[in-house]
Short mmCIF file of C-alpha atoms and ligand atoms in Angstrom, two decimals:
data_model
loop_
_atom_site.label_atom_id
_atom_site.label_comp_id
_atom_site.label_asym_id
_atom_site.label_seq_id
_atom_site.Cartn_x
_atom_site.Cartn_y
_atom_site.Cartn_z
CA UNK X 1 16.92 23.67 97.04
CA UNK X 2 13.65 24.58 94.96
CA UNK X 3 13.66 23.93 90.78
CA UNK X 4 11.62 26.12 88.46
CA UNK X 5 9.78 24.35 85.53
CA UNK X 6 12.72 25.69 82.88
CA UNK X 7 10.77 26.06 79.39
CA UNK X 8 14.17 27.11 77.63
CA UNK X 9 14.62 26.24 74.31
CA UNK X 10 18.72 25.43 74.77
CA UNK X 11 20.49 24.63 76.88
CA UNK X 12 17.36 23.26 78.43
CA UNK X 13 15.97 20.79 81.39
CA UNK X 14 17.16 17.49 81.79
CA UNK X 15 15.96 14.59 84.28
CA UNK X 16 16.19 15.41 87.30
CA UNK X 17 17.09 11.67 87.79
CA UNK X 18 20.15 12.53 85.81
CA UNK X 19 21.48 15.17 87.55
CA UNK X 20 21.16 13.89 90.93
CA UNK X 21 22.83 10.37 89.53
CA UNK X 22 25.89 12.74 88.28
CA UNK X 23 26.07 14.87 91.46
CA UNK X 24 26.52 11.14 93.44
CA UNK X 25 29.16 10.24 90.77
CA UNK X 26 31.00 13.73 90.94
CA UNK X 27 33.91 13.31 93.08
CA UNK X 28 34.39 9.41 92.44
CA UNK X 29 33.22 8.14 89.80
CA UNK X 30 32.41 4.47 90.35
CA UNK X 31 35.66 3.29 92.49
CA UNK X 32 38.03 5.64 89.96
CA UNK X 33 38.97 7.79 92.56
CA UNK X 34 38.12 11.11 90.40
CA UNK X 35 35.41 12.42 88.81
CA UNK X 36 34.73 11.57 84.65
CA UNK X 37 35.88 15.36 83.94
CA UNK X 38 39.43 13.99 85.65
CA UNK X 39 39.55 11.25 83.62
CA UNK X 40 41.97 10.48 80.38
CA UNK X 41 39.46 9.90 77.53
CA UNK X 42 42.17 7.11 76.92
CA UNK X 43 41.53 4.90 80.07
CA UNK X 44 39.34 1.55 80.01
CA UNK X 45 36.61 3.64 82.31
CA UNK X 46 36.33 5.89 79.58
CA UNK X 47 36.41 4.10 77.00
CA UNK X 48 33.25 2.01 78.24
CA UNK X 49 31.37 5.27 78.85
CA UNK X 50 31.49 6.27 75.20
CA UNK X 51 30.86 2.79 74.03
CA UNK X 52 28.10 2.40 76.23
CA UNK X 53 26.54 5.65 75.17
CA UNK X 54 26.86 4.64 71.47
CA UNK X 55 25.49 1.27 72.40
CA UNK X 56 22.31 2.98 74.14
CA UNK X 57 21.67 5.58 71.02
CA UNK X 58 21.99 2.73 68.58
CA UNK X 59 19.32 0.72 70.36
CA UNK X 60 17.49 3.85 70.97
CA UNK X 61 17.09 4.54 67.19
CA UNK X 62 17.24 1.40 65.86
CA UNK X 63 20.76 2.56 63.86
CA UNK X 64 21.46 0.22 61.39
CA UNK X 65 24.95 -1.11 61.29
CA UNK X 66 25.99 0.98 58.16
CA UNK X 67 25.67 3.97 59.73
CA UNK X 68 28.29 5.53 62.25
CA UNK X 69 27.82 7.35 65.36
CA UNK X 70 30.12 10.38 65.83
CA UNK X 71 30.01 12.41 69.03
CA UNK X 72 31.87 15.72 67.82
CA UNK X 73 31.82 19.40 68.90
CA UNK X 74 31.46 22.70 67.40
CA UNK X 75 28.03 22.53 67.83
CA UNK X 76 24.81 22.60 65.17
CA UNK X 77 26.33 25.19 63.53
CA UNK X 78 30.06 23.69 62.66
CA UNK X 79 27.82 20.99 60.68
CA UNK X 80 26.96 24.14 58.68
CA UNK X 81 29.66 24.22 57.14
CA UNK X 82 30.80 19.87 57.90
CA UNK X 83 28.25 18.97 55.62
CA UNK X 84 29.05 20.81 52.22
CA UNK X 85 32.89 20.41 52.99
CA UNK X 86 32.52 16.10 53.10
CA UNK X 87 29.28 16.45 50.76
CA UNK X 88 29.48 18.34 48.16
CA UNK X 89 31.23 15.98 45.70
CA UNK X 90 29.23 18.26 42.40
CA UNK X 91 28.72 21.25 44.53
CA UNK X 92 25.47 21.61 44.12
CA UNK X 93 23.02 20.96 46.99
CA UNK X 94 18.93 21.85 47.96
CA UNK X 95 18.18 23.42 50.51
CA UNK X 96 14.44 23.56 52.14
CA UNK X 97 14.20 26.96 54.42
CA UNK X 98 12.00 26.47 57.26
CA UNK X 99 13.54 29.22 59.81
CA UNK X 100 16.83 30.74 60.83
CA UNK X 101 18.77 27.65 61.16
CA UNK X 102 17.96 25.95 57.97
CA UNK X 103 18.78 29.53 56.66
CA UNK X 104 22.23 29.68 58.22
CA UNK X 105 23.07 26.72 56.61
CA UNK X 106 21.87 27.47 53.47
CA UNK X 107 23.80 30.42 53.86
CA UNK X 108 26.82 28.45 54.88
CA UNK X 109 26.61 26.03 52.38
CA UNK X 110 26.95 29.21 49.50
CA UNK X 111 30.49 29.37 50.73
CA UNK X 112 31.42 25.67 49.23
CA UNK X 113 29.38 25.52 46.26
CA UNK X 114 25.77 25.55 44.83
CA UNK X 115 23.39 25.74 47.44
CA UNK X 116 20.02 26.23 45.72
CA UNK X 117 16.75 26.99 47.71
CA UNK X 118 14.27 24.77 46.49
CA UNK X 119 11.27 25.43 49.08
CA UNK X 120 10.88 28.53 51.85
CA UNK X 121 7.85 29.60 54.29
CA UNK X 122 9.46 33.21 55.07
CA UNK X 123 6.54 34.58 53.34
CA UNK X 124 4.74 33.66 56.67
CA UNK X 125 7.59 34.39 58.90
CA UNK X 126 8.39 30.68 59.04
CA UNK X 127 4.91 29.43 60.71
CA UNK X 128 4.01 26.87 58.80
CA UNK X 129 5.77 23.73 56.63
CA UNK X 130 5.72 24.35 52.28
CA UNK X 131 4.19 21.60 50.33
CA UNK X 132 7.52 19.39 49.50
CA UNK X 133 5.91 16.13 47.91
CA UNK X 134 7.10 17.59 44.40
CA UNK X 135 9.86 19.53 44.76
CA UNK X 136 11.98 20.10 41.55
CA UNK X 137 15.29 18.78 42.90
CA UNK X 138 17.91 19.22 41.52
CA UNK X 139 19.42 17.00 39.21
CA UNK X 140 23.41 16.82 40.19
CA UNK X 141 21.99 17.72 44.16
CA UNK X 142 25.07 15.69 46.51
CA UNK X 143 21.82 16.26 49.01
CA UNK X 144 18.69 17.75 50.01
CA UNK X 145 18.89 19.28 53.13
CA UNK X 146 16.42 19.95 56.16
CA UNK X 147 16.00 21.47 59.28
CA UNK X 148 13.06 18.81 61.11
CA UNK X 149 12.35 20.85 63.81
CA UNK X 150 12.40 24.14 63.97
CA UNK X 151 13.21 25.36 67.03
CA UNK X 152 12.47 28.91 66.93
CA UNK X 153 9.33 28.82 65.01
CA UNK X 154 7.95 25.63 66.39
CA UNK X 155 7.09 23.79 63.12
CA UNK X 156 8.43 19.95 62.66
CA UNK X 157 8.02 18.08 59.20
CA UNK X 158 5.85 15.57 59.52
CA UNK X 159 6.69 14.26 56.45
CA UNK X 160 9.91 14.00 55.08
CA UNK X 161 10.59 15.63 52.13
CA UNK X 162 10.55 13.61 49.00
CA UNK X 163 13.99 14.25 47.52
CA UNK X 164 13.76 11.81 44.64
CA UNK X 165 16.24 9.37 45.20
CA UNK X 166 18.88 12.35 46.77
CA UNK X 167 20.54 12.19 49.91
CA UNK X 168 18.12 13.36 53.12
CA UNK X 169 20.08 15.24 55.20
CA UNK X 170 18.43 16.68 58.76
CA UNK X 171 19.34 19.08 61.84
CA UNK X 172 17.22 17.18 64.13
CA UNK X 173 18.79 19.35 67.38
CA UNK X 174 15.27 20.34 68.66
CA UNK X 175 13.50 17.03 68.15
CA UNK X 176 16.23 14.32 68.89
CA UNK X 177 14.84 11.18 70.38
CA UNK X 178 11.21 12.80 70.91
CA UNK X 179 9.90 10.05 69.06
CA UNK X 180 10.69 7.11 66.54
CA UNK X 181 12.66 7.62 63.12
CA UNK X 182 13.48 5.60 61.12
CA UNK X 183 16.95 6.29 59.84
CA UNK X 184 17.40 4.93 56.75
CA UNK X 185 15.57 7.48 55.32
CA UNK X 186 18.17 9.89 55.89
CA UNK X 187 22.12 9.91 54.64
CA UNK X 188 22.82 12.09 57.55
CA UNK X 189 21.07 12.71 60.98
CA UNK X 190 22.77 15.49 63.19
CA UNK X 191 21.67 17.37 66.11
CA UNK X 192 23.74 19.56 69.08
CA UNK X 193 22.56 17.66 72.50
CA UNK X 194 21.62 20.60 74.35
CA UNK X 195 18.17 20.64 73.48
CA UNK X 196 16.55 17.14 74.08
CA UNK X 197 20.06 15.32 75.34
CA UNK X 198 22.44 16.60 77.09
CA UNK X 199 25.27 19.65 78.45
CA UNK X 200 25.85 21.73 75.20
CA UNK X 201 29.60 20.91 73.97
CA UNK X 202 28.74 18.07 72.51
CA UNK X 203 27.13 17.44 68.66
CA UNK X 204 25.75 14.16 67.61
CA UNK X 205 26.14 12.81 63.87
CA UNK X 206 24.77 9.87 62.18
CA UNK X 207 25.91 9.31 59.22
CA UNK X 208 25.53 6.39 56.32
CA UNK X 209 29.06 4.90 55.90
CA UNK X 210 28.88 5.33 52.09
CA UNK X 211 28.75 9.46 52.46
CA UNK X 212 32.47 8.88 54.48
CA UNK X 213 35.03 9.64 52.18
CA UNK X 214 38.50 10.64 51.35
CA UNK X 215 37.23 13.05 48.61
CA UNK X 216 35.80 15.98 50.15
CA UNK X 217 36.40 19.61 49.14
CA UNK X 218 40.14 20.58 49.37
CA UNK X 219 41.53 22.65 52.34
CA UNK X 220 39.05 20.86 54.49
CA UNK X 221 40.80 20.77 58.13
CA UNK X 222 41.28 17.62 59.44
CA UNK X 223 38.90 18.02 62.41
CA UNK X 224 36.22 18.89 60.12
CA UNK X 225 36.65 15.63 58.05
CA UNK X 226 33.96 12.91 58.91
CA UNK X 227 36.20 10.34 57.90
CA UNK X 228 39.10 10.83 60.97
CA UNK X 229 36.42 11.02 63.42
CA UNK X 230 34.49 7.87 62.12
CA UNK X 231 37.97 6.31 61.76
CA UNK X 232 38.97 6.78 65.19
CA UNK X 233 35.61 6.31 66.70
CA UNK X 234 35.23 9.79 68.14
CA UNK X 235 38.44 9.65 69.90
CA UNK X 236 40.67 11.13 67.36
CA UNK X 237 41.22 13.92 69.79
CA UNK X 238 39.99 14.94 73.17
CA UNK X 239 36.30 14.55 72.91
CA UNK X 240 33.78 16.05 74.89
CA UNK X 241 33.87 14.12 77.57
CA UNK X 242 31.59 14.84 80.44
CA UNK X 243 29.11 15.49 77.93
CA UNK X 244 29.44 12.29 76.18
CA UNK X 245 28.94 10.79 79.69
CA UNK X 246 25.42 12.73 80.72
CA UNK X 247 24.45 11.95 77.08
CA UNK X 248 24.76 8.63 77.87
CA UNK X 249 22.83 8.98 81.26
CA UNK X 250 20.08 10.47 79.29
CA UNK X 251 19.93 7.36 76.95
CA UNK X 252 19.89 4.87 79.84
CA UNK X 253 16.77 7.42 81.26
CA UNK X 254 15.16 7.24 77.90
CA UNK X 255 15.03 3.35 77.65
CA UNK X 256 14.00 2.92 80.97
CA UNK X 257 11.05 5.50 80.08
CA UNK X 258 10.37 2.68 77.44
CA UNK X 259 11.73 4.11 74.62
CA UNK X 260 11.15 6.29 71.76
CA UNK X 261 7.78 4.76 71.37
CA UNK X 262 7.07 5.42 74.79
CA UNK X 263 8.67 9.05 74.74
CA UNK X 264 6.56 10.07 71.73
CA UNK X 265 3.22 9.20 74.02
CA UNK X 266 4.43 11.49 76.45
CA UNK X 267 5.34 14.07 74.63
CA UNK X 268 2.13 13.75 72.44
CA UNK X 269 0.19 14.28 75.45
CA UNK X 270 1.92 17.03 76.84
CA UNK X 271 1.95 18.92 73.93
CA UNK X 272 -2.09 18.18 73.69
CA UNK X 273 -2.85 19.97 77.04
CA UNK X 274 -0.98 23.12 75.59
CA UNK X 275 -2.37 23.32 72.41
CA UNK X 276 -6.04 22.68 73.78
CA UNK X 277 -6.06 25.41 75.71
CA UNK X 278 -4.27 27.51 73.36
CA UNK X 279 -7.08 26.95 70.78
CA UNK X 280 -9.99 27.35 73.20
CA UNK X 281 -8.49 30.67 74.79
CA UNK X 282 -9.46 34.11 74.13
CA UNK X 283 -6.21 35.47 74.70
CA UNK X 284 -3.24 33.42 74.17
CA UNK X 285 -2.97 32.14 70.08
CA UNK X 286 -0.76 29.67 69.01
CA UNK X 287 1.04 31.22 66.12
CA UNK X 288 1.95 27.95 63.64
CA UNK X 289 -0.16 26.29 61.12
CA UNK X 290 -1.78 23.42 62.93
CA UNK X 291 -0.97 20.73 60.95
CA UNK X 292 2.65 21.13 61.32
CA UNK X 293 3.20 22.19 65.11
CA UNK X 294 5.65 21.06 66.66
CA UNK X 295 5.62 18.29 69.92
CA UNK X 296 8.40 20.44 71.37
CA UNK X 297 8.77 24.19 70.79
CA UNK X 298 4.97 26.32 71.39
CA UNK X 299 5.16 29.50 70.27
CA UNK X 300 2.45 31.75 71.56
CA UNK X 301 1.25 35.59 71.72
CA UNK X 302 -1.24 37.39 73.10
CA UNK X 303 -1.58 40.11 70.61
CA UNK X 304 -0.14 42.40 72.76
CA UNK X 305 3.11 43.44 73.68
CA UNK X 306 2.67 44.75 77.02
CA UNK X 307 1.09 42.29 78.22
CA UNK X 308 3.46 39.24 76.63
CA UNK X 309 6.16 41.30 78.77
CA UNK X 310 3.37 41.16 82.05
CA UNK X 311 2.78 37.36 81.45
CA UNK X 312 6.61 36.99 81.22
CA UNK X 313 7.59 38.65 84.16
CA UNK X 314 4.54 37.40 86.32
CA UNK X 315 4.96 33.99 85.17
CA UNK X 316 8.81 34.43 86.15
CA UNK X 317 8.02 35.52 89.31
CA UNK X 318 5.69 32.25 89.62
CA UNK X 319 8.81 29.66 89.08
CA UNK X 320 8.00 29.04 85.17
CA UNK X 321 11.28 30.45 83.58
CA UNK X 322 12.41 30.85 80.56
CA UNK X 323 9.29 31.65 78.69
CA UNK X 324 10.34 34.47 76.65
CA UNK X 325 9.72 34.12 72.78
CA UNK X 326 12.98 33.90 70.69
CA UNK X 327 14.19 37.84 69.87
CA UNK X 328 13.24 37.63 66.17
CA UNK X 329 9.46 36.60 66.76
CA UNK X 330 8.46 38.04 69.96
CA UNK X 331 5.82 36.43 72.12
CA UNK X 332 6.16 33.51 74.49
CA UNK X 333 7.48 30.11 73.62
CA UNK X 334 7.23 26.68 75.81
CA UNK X 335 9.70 24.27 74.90
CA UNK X 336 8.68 21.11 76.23
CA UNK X 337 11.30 18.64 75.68
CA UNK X 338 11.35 15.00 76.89
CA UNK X 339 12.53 16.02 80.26
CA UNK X 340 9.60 18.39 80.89
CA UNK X 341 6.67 16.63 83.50
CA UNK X 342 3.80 16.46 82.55
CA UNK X 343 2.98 18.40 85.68
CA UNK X 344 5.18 21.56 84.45
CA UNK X 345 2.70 21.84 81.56
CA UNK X 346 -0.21 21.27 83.63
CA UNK X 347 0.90 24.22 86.03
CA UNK X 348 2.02 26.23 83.27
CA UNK X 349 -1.53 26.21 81.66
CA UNK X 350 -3.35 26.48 85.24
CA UNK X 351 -1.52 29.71 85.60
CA UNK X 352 -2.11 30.61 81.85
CA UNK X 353 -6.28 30.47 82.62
CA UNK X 354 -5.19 32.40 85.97
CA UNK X 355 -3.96 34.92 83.91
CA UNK X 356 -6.28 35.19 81.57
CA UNK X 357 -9.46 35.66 83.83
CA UNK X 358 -7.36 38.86 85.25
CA UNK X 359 -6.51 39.92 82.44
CA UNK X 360 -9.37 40.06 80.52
C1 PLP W 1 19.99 25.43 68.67
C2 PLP W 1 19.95 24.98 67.27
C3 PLP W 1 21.06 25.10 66.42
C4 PLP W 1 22.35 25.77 66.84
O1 PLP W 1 23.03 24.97 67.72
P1 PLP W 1 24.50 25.35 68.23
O2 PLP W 1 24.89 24.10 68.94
O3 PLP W 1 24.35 26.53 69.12
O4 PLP W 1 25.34 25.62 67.05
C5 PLP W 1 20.94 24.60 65.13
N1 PLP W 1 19.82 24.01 64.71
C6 PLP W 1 18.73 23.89 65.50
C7 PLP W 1 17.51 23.22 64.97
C8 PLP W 1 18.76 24.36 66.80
O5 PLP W 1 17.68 24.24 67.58
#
């Protein structure tokens, strides 16, 4: 067996620890006989994985006991549209564009009601974060609505928005449990697990209890109501299961790490030995703003087409995968997430120098 240092921006790398703990679990899980994907989502064994997994996150994050953890699916993009349907109470919300997922929901959003952009950085193909200390929100906003991280583009707010006294609401898919939040701040925290977490199936919400109502915009399925989820505590139908259950392997991994605290360290420094050399090469450019790159997602280029496509391939070829930028900006990208060694960035940037001095 041999792994490659995966830099894939999602589905991504996960602890190896993990993965080897599930493989020993596969066939019988803890005396059950069966393996968790066998299991009812109804049965005592269950129902302590999910509770445990809740348990982990809320100590994780520091959740406060107002808020409620749903573990639903449908991805990032269902909360697209989740988050006017149960939101909008005036139909009106603001949305901040920082790249193509904040603009799919903005663009999702148009279908329930009032979605007004209030900020944008597509003038600079989404490389850096606008100015949003003074934004004019609107007045009858139900929220203001970010995208933290930005996957694609490899920007992260590193201050919130202020939203004068409206609802924060934040796709935190590319960032989740990188580093400390504090989630009061925000009226809804949301993020699909297959970038920092877990198996893809599986979408986490957080959500202050106050913004889970009855009234939300009519013809709103069921399963797309906030309310019978939080009701039933994720188990108003079949949930994701097995994902729920490697989630919850990657909390336990996280808090034996030490934490957010201590994940944010780790991630700092990793990032560090990327952007170092990125800013003291001759060949390779980081393409974001500095101020707001990301600890997660490095976009980089070379100038040069041809030879993005030779570092690609050669760097392939070399056991670091995945390292093709996203198809709208072109380039390389690293995503580094939590489960990234420091080692895999340390190779990555040996071989970087390597192929620089040939290639220049
Ligand atoms: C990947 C990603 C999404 C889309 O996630 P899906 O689960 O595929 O819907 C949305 N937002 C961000 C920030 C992402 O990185």
């Amino acid at each position: 067996m041999s792994r490659v240092y995966n830099f894939s921006a999602g589905p991504a790398v996960l602890p190896e620890e993990v993965l080897r703990e599930a493989a020993d679990e596969m066939l019988d899980y803890k005396g059950s006989g069966m393996s968790v994907m066998e299991m009812s989502h109804r049965s005592k064994t269950y129902d302590n994985i999910i509770k445990e997994a809740e348990a982990d996150l809320r100590e994780l994050m520091n959740i406060p006991d107002n808020y409620k953890v749903l573990f639903l699916q449908g991805g990032a993009s269902q909360q697209f549209a989740m988050i006017p349907m149960n939101l909008m109470k005036n139909k009106v919300a603001d949305y901040i564009v920082t790249g193509q997922w904040a603009k799919k929901a903005y663009q999702e959003a148009q279908l329930y009601g009032k979605a007004n952009k209030i900020a944008s950085s597509e003038d600079k193909t989404f490389s850096y974060i606008p100015d949003c200390s003074d934004l004019s929100i609107s007045e009858d906003a139900d929220y203001v609505y970010i995208c933290e991280n930005n996957t694609i583009y490899g920007t992260k707010f590193k201050t919130l928005p202020n939203t004068k006294g409206k609802t924060l609401v934040a796709d935190v898919s590319s960032c989740f449990l990188s580093e400390p939040v504090d989630v009061t701040k925000y009226g809804v925290i949301y993020g699909g697990v297959q970038k920092n977490i877990g198996p893809a199936g599986v979408v986490i919400v957080i959500i202050r209890e106050d913004l889970i109502t009855e009234d939300v915009l009519p013809g709103t399925p069921t399963m797309l109501k906030y309310k019978i989820h939080a009701d039933n505590d994720s188990l108003y139908n079949t949930p994701p299961a097995y994902g729920i259950y490697i989630c919850g392997k990657v909390f336990k991994w996280i808090k034996k790490m030490g934490g957010l605290q201590a994940m944010k360290e780790h991630n700092e420094k990793k990032a560090k030995i990327l952007y170092d050399f990125l800013d003291e090469s001759k060949l390779f450019k980081g393409t974001v703003r500095k101020e707001d790159r990301s600890l997660m997602n490095v976009p980089f280029v070379t100038g040069n087409e041809e030879l993005d496509a030779k570092f690609v391939k050669e760097a392939t070829a070399a056991g670091f995968v995945n390292l093709k930028g996203h198809r709208t900006v072109g380039g390389m990208r690293a995503s580094i997430y939590n489960a990234m060694p420091i080692e895999g960035v340390e190779k990555l940037v040996a071989f970087m120098r390597k192929f620089e001095a040939e290639n220049a």
